[in-house]
Amino acid sequence: MKHVIAGVCVAVPMFAFAATTINFDADAVGALPAGWTAGSTGGGTPKWSVTADPTAPTSPNVLKQLGTGTFPWCVKTDVAIADGFVEVKLKPLRGKEDQAGGLIWRWRSGESYYLARVNALEDNIGLYYVEHGRRKQLMAADVEVPPHVWHKLRVEFRGTHIRVLFNDKLYIETDDGHINEAGAVGVWTKADSVTEFDDFGYDGRQ
């Protein structure tokens, strides 16, 4: 059964494992983080790199996307997770078409993965799967997403069950079985979104 929870209370995590957290502070400014790869589903010219931001939750560095593309992504390919969680702090900065940022899990390629994202222009949160390079929406919920502010996005997944939390409130909970295999985890943007990411965490089980 599919349903949306309005996010009126603080959610209890489905998983309570100690996460591996990456704050990008050990990575070289101007390059991709070690062990990560970048691209764009649907084409484009994404420009992912580590950059300095004194407002970062864990300063001084963040991961930033400055280019354009249909759906730019950046994933940690030396991780393969089937069940667990992934989370990140993100800050939408600008974009005329979109101001979006999200999380990817069970990433098999740029043509196949799950995605949860928030959009500061639309003030909503959405859950999708990408199959054969086509993004298909599973659920959505309205939520205020102010730009130029750091937010926390977290996804918990086990088997077919998926929970999406934004700023520690549960907004989406559902079941879907389109992608079951273990895959990489990472971050995502859309179109001309300029978005920063910090404190990327995952459960670390292989």
C-alpha positions as a LaTeX table, in Angstrom:
\begin{tabular}{lrrr}
\hline
Residue & $x$ (\AA) & $y$ (\AA) & $z$ (\AA) \\
\hline
Met1 & 0.00 & 0.00 & 0.00 \\
Lys2 & 1.29 & 3.43 & $-0.94$ \\
His3 & 0.80 & 6.42 & 1.27 \\
Val4 & 2.21 & 9.84 & 2.13 \\
Ile5 & 2.87 & 11.02 & 5.66 \\
Ala6 & 2.46 & 14.76 & 6.11 \\
Gly7 & 5.61 & 15.22 & 8.14 \\
Val8 & 3.98 & 16.64 & 11.27 \\
Cys9 & 6.29 & 14.88 & 13.71 \\
Val10 & 9.90 & 13.83 & 14.06 \\
Ala11 & 10.34 & 10.39 & 12.50 \\
Val12 & 11.96 & 7.41 & 14.17 \\
Pro13 & 14.71 & 6.05 & 11.85 \\
Met14 & 14.09 & 2.62 & 10.33 \\
Phe15 & 17.85 & 2.00 & 10.61 \\
Ala16 & 20.10 & 3.06 & 13.48 \\
Phe17 & 23.46 & 1.89 & 12.17 \\
Ala18 & 26.60 & 4.00 & 12.49 \\
Ala19 & 27.00 & 5.74 & 9.16 \\
Thr20 & 30.11 & 6.38 & 7.17 \\
Thr21 & 30.15 & 10.15 & 6.66 \\
Ile22 & 32.06 & 12.05 & 3.97 \\
Asn23 & 32.49 & 15.80 & 4.45 \\
Phe24 & 34.82 & 16.36 & 1.45 \\
Asp25 & 37.36 & 18.21 & 3.60 \\
Ala26 & 40.13 & 15.74 & 2.76 \\
Asp27 & 39.53 & 16.07 & $-1.00$ \\
Ala28 & 41.32 & 18.43 & $-3.35$ \\
Val29 & 39.43 & 21.62 & $-4.21$ \\
Gly30 & 38.57 & 21.78 & $-7.90$ \\
Ala31 & 38.38 & 18.01 & $-8.44$ \\
Leu32 & 35.92 & 15.19 & $-7.90$ \\
Pro33 & 36.09 & 13.47 & $-4.51$ \\
Ala34 & 38.23 & 10.34 & $-4.42$ \\
Gly35 & 36.24 & 7.25 & $-5.42$ \\
Trp36 & 33.42 & 9.22 & $-7.06$ \\
Thr37 & 32.35 & 9.49 & $-10.69$ \\
Ala38 & 30.01 & 11.98 & $-12.36$ \\
Gly39 & 27.73 & 12.15 & $-15.37$ \\
Ser40 & 24.24 & 13.12 & $-16.48$ \\
Thr41 & 21.24 & 10.98 & $-17.31$ \\
Gly42 & 19.87 & 12.36 & $-20.55$ \\
Gly43 & 23.00 & 14.30 & $-21.49$ \\
Gly44 & 24.46 & 17.69 & $-20.70$ \\
Thr45 & 27.65 & 19.20 & $-19.34$ \\
Pro46 & 27.63 & 18.74 & $-15.55$ \\
Lys47 & 30.52 & 20.27 & $-13.59$ \\
Trp48 & 30.92 & 18.57 & $-10.22$ \\
Ser49 & 33.83 & 19.51 & $-7.98$ \\
Val50 & 34.88 & 20.03 & $-4.39$ \\
Thr51 & 34.82 & 23.70 & $-3.44$ \\
Ala52 & 35.18 & 25.80 & $-0.29$ \\
Asp53 & 32.14 & 27.24 & 1.49 \\
Pro54 & 32.57 & 28.81 & 4.95 \\
Thr55 & 28.86 & 28.18 & 5.67 \\
Ala56 & 29.25 & 24.39 & 5.23 \\
Pro57 & 27.85 & 22.30 & 8.08 \\
Thr58 & 31.31 & 20.72 & 8.29 \\
Ser59 & 33.64 & 23.37 & 6.91 \\
Pro60 & 35.57 & 24.15 & 4.86 \\
Asn61 & 34.64 & 22.03 & 1.79 \\
Val62 & 31.49 & 20.95 & $-0.01$ \\
Leu63 & 30.65 & 19.12 & $-3.23$ \\
Lys64 & 29.09 & 21.50 & $-5.78$ \\
Gln65 & 27.40 & 21.16 & $-9.17$ \\
Leu66 & 27.87 & 24.19 & $-11.46$ \\
Gly67 & 27.11 & 22.82 & $-14.92$ \\
Thr68 & 23.90 & 21.92 & $-16.71$ \\
Gly69 & 22.34 & 18.67 & $-17.79$ \\
Thr70 & 19.07 & 16.80 & $-17.86$ \\
Phe71 & 19.78 & 14.98 & $-14.58$ \\
Pro72 & 23.39 & 15.46 & $-13.39$ \\
Trp73 & 24.62 & 12.88 & $-10.87$ \\
Cys74 & 27.74 & 12.15 & $-8.84$ \\
Val75 & 28.08 & 8.73 & $-7.19$ \\
Lys76 & 30.49 & 6.87 & $-4.93$ \\
Thr77 & 31.10 & 3.82 & $-7.08$ \\
Asp78 & 33.23 & 1.84 & $-4.61$ \\
Val79 & 30.12 & 1.23 & $-2.47$ \\
Ala80 & 27.37 & $-1.34$ & $-3.20$ \\
Ile81 & 24.32 & $-1.25$ & $-0.91$ \\
Ala82 & 21.03 & $-3.12$ & $-1.25$ \\
Asp83 & 19.47 & $-2.24$ & 2.12 \\
Gly84 & 20.37 & 0.63 & 4.41 \\
Phe85 & 20.23 & 4.39 & 4.32 \\
Val86 & 21.81 & 7.35 & 2.60 \\
Glu87 & 21.66 & 10.97 & 3.73 \\
Val88 & 23.14 & 14.37 & 2.91 \\
Lys89 & 22.97 & 18.03 & 3.80 \\
Leu90 & 22.25 & 20.19 & 0.77 \\
Lys91 & 21.85 & 23.86 & $-0.09$ \\
Pro92 & 20.02 & 24.98 & $-3.28$ \\
Leu93 & 21.70 & 28.16 & $-4.51$ \\
Arg94 & 20.27 & 29.19 & $-7.86$ \\
Gly95 & 18.79 & 28.10 & $-11.17$ \\
Lys96 & 16.20 & 29.60 & $-13.51$ \\
Glu97 & 14.70 & 26.28 & $-14.60$ \\
Asp98 & 15.19 & 24.33 & $-11.36$ \\
Gln99 & 16.77 & 24.58 & $-7.92$ \\
Ala100 & 16.90 & 20.91 & $-7.05$ \\
Gly101 & 19.08 & 18.51 & $-5.10$ \\
Gly102 & 18.69 & 14.86 & $-4.27$ \\
Leu103 & 20.01 & 11.46 & $-3.26$ \\
Ile104 & 20.65 & 8.37 & $-5.40$ \\
Trp105 & 20.76 & 4.75 & $-4.23$ \\
Arg106 & 20.92 & 1.30 & $-5.84$ \\
Trp107 & 22.70 & 3.04 & $-8.72$ \\
Arg108 & 23.68 & 0.49 & $-11.37$ \\
Ser109 & 24.45 & 3.02 & $-14.11$ \\
Gly110 & 23.30 & 6.43 & $-15.29$ \\
Glu111 & 20.32 & 4.59 & $-16.75$ \\
Ser112 & 19.16 & 2.75 & $-13.59$ \\
Tyr113 & 18.77 & 4.02 & $-10.01$ \\
Tyr114 & 16.38 & 5.29 & $-7.34$ \\
Leu115 & 16.15 & 9.01 & $-6.63$ \\
Ala116 & 14.66 & 11.27 & $-3.95$ \\
Arg117 & 14.90 & 15.00 & $-4.47$ \\
Val118 & 13.71 & 18.36 & $-3.16$ \\
Asn119 & 13.10 & 21.45 & $-5.29$ \\
Ala120 & 13.28 & 25.00 & $-3.95$ \\
Leu121 & 11.40 & 26.47 & $-6.93$ \\
Glu122 & 8.52 & 24.00 & $-6.66$ \\
Asp123 & 8.54 & 23.60 & $-2.85$ \\
Asn124 & 8.10 & 19.84 & $-2.99$ \\
Ile125 & 9.82 & 16.52 & $-2.47$ \\
Gly126 & 9.65 & 13.64 & $-4.92$ \\
Leu127 & 10.53 & 9.95 & $-5.12$ \\
Tyr128 & 11.44 & 8.39 & $-8.47$ \\
Tyr129 & 13.07 & 5.44 & $-10.15$ \\
Val130 & 15.11 & 5.72 & $-13.34$ \\
Glu131 & 14.76 & 2.83 & $-15.78$ \\
His132 & 16.40 & 2.71 & $-19.21$ \\
Gly133 & 17.34 & 6.36 & $-18.71$ \\
Arg134 & 13.75 & 7.51 & $-18.12$ \\
Arg135 & 12.72 & 9.07 & $-14.81$ \\
Lys136 & 9.37 & 7.87 & $-13.45$ \\
Gln137 & 7.69 & 9.39 & $-10.40$ \\
Leu138 & 6.45 & 7.17 & $-7.59$ \\
Met139 & 5.25 & 9.76 & $-5.07$ \\
Ala140 & 5.47 & 13.44 & $-4.17$ \\
Ala141 & 4.61 & 15.73 & $-1.26$ \\
Asp142 & 4.52 & 19.49 & $-0.75$ \\
Val143 & 7.18 & 20.93 & 1.55 \\
Glu144 & 8.77 & 24.35 & 1.92 \\
Val145 & 12.38 & 24.32 & 0.63 \\
Pro146 & 13.94 & 27.76 & 1.14 \\
Pro147 & 16.99 & 28.43 & $-1.07$ \\
His148 & 20.37 & 29.48 & 0.35 \\
Val149 & 19.68 & 27.38 & 3.45 \\
Trp150 & 21.21 & 24.06 & 4.45 \\
His151 & 18.70 & 21.20 & 4.64 \\
Lys152 & 18.98 & 17.50 & 5.49 \\
Leu153 & 17.64 & 14.79 & 3.17 \\
Arg154 & 17.64 & 11.11 & 4.18 \\
Val155 & 16.36 & 7.93 & 2.53 \\
Glu156 & 15.95 & 4.55 & 4.26 \\
Phe157 & 15.41 & 1.46 & 2.14 \\
Arg158 & 15.01 & $-2.24$ & 2.84 \\
Gly159 & 13.67 & $-4.68$ & 0.27 \\
Thr160 & 10.78 & $-2.89$ & $-1.42$ \\
His161 & 10.18 & $-0.47$ & 1.47 \\
Ile162 & 11.32 & 3.16 & 1.10 \\
Arg163 & 11.12 & 6.10 & 3.52 \\
Val164 & 12.09 & 9.67 & 2.60 \\
Leu165 & 12.80 & 12.18 & 5.37 \\
Phe166 & 13.43 & 15.91 & 4.97 \\
Asn167 & 14.86 & 17.89 & 7.90 \\
Asp168 & 14.18 & 14.86 & 10.12 \\
Lys169 & 10.47 & 14.67 & 9.23 \\
Leu170 & 8.95 & 11.75 & 7.32 \\
Tyr171 & 7.21 & 12.88 & 4.13 \\
Ile172 & 7.07 & 9.78 & 1.93 \\
Glu173 & 6.74 & 6.10 & 2.81 \\
Thr174 & 5.93 & 3.47 & 0.20 \\
Asp175 & 6.86 & 0.16 & $-1.41$ \\
Asp176 & 8.35 & $-0.33$ & $-4.87$ \\
Gly177 & 10.18 & $-3.25$ & $-6.48$ \\
His178 & 11.58 & $-1.88$ & $-9.72$ \\
Ile179 & 15.24 & $-2.01$ & $-8.61$ \\
Asn180 & 16.25 & $-4.69$ & $-6.10$ \\
Glu181 & 20.00 & $-5.15$ & $-6.67$ \\
Ala182 & 22.73 & $-3.53$ & $-4.59$ \\
Gly183 & 24.20 & $-0.41$ & $-6.12$ \\
Ala184 & 26.17 & 2.75 & $-5.56$ \\
Val185 & 24.97 & 5.82 & $-3.65$ \\
Gly186 & 25.35 & 9.47 & $-4.52$ \\
Val187 & 23.82 & 12.89 & $-5.13$ \\
Trp188 & 21.82 & 14.44 & $-7.97$ \\
Thr189 & 20.63 & 17.73 & $-9.44$ \\
Lys190 & 18.44 & 18.81 & $-12.34$ \\
Ala191 & 18.81 & 21.14 & $-15.31$ \\
Asp192 & 20.59 & 24.39 & $-14.33$ \\
Ser193 & 20.42 & 23.83 & $-10.58$ \\
Val194 & 23.47 & 25.06 & $-8.69$ \\
Thr195 & 23.46 & 23.02 & $-5.49$ \\
Glu196 & 25.97 & 22.26 & $-2.73$ \\
Phe197 & 26.25 & 19.05 & $-0.69$ \\
Asp198 & 28.01 & 18.23 & 2.58 \\
Asp199 & 28.08 & 15.49 & 5.23 \\
Phe200 & 27.17 & 12.68 & 2.85 \\
Gly201 & 26.43 & 9.56 & 4.92 \\
Tyr202 & 25.51 & 5.96 & 4.21 \\
Asp203 & 25.21 & 2.74 & 6.15 \\
Gly204 & 28.38 & 1.24 & 4.68 \\
Arg205 & 27.25 & $-2.40$ & 4.48 \\
Gln206 & 28.42 & $-4.22$ & 1.36 \\
\hline
\end{tabular}
